[in-house]
C-alpha atoms as one frame of an Amber mdcrd trajectory, in Angstrom:
protein
 -32.436 -32.096  57.171 -34.043 -28.811  56.264 -35.300 -26.112  58.639 -38.624
 -27.944  59.104 -36.882 -31.099  60.308 -37.688 -33.038  57.135 -35.128 -34.916
  55.093 -33.764 -33.017  52.115 -34.748 -34.529  48.792 -31.978 -35.009  46.243
 -31.825 -32.209  43.675 -32.050 -34.663  40.802 -35.546 -35.705  41.906 -36.948
 -32.343  40.802 -34.362 -31.630  38.113 -33.351 -35.050  36.747 -31.055 -33.589
  34.075 -28.928 -31.767  36.690 -26.967 -34.921  37.531 -25.983 -35.519  33.903
 -22.538 -34.585  32.700 -20.753 -34.562  29.368 -22.449 -36.528  26.614 -25.425
 -37.425  28.795 -26.168 -33.763  29.369 -25.708 -33.012  25.666 -28.044 -35.861
  24.712 -30.646 -34.535  27.148 -30.339 -31.058  25.609 -30.727 -32.431  22.079
 -33.811 -34.386  23.188 -35.184 -31.211  24.735 -34.657 -29.287  21.496 -36.411
 -31.886  19.351 -39.163 -32.933  21.771 -39.400 -30.296  24.507 -41.916 -27.556
  25.119 -39.541 -24.727  26.047 -39.339 -21.536  24.021 -35.886 -22.474  22.760
 -37.196 -25.900  21.654 -40.049 -24.261  19.756 -37.664 -21.776  18.135 -35.307
 -24.611  17.169 -38.108 -26.581  15.534 -39.351 -23.504  13.675 -35.807 -23.014
  12.378 -35.747 -26.626  11.174 -39.141 -26.156   9.534 -37.838 -23.051   7.759
 -34.800 -24.948   6.473 -37.062 -27.806   5.325 -39.370 -25.467   3.394 -36.396
 -23.648   1.832 -34.908 -27.027   0.890 -38.128 -28.104  -0.801 -38.225 -24.861
  -2.778 -34.575 -25.380  -3.743 -35.269 -28.966  -4.871 -38.107 -27.844  -7.112
 -36.094 -24.943  -8.560 -32.892 -26.959  -9.020 -34.727 -29.607 -11.033 -34.853
 -27.065 -13.849 -31.092 -26.420 -13.638 -29.603 -29.899 -13.154 -26.369 -29.073
 -14.982 -25.683 -25.927 -12.984 -22.433 -25.779 -10.989 -24.354 -24.413  -8.003
 -26.389 -27.637  -7.811 -23.166 -29.626  -7.447 -22.196 -27.432  -4.506 -25.541
 -27.018  -2.743 -26.748 -30.635  -3.000 -23.886 -32.129  -0.939 -24.144 -29.278
   1.575 -27.851 -29.995   2.020 -27.048 -33.689   2.298 -24.530 -32.947   5.054
 -27.078 -30.746   6.841 -29.778 -33.433   6.607 -27.305 -36.096   7.739 -26.342
 -33.999  10.767 -29.990 -33.490  11.685 -30.798 -37.190  11.218 -27.746 -38.264
  13.237 -28.642 -35.887  16.082 -32.220 -37.167  16.210 -31.004 -40.759  16.014
 -28.510 -40.195  18.833 -31.113 -38.536  21.046 -33.837 -41.065  20.259 -34.650
 -43.579  22.984 -35.371 -46.233  20.309 -32.918 -45.557  17.462 -33.398 -48.909
  15.711 -37.124 -48.323  15.334 -36.385 -44.843  14.007 -34.054 -46.207  11.320
 -36.350 -49.047  10.300 -39.518 -46.951  10.099 -40.811 -45.898   6.684 -39.977
 -42.272   7.437 -36.473 -43.184   8.615 -35.803 -45.199   5.464 -37.108 -42.329
   3.313 -34.811 -39.895   5.118 -31.821 -42.170   4.567 -32.680 -42.465   0.864
 -32.957 -38.674   0.572 -29.626 -38.127   2.329 -27.908 -40.666   0.078 -29.354
 -38.995  -3.019 -27.907 -35.638  -1.952 -24.420 -36.892  -1.134 -24.084 -39.617
  -3.811 -22.606 -37.245  -6.428 -19.679 -36.483  -4.122 -18.749 -40.173  -4.185
 -19.291 -40.672  -7.919 -22.979 -41.543  -7.794 -25.760 -40.285 -10.079 -25.420
 -36.685 -11.307 -21.672 -36.838 -10.564 -20.697 -36.080 -14.125 -22.024 -33.291
 -16.227 -20.828 -30.890 -18.845 -20.928 -27.870 -16.566 -17.890 -28.412 -14.409
 -15.695 -30.791 -16.374 -16.314 -33.849 -14.266
């Protein structure tokens, strides 16, 4: 009971994420970053947008230098970055199967595979620039 004689409401009624611990709390935070309206969520999404624009510029520029050693280093790193982002969004998504099976999800998977395929002997894995 509070000072007014009314029953105290549980804290999680007003702050539902307060009762989460461990992975549940982390998942809530990731959801907040991708879908929330806080300043930190907006900043996070602007950072992702900046990385996306820089990646697009890199893709266009690297198409002119396909046999450059730098391409063989940067492509897998971008693939790992995109995979991490996709995995985080998938993990935080309330409907992960629909995310994977959507046209956008399938396009993202195809893009990620194209960036990391050379590491596993896929296309662009061999060139004259680095002796592979």
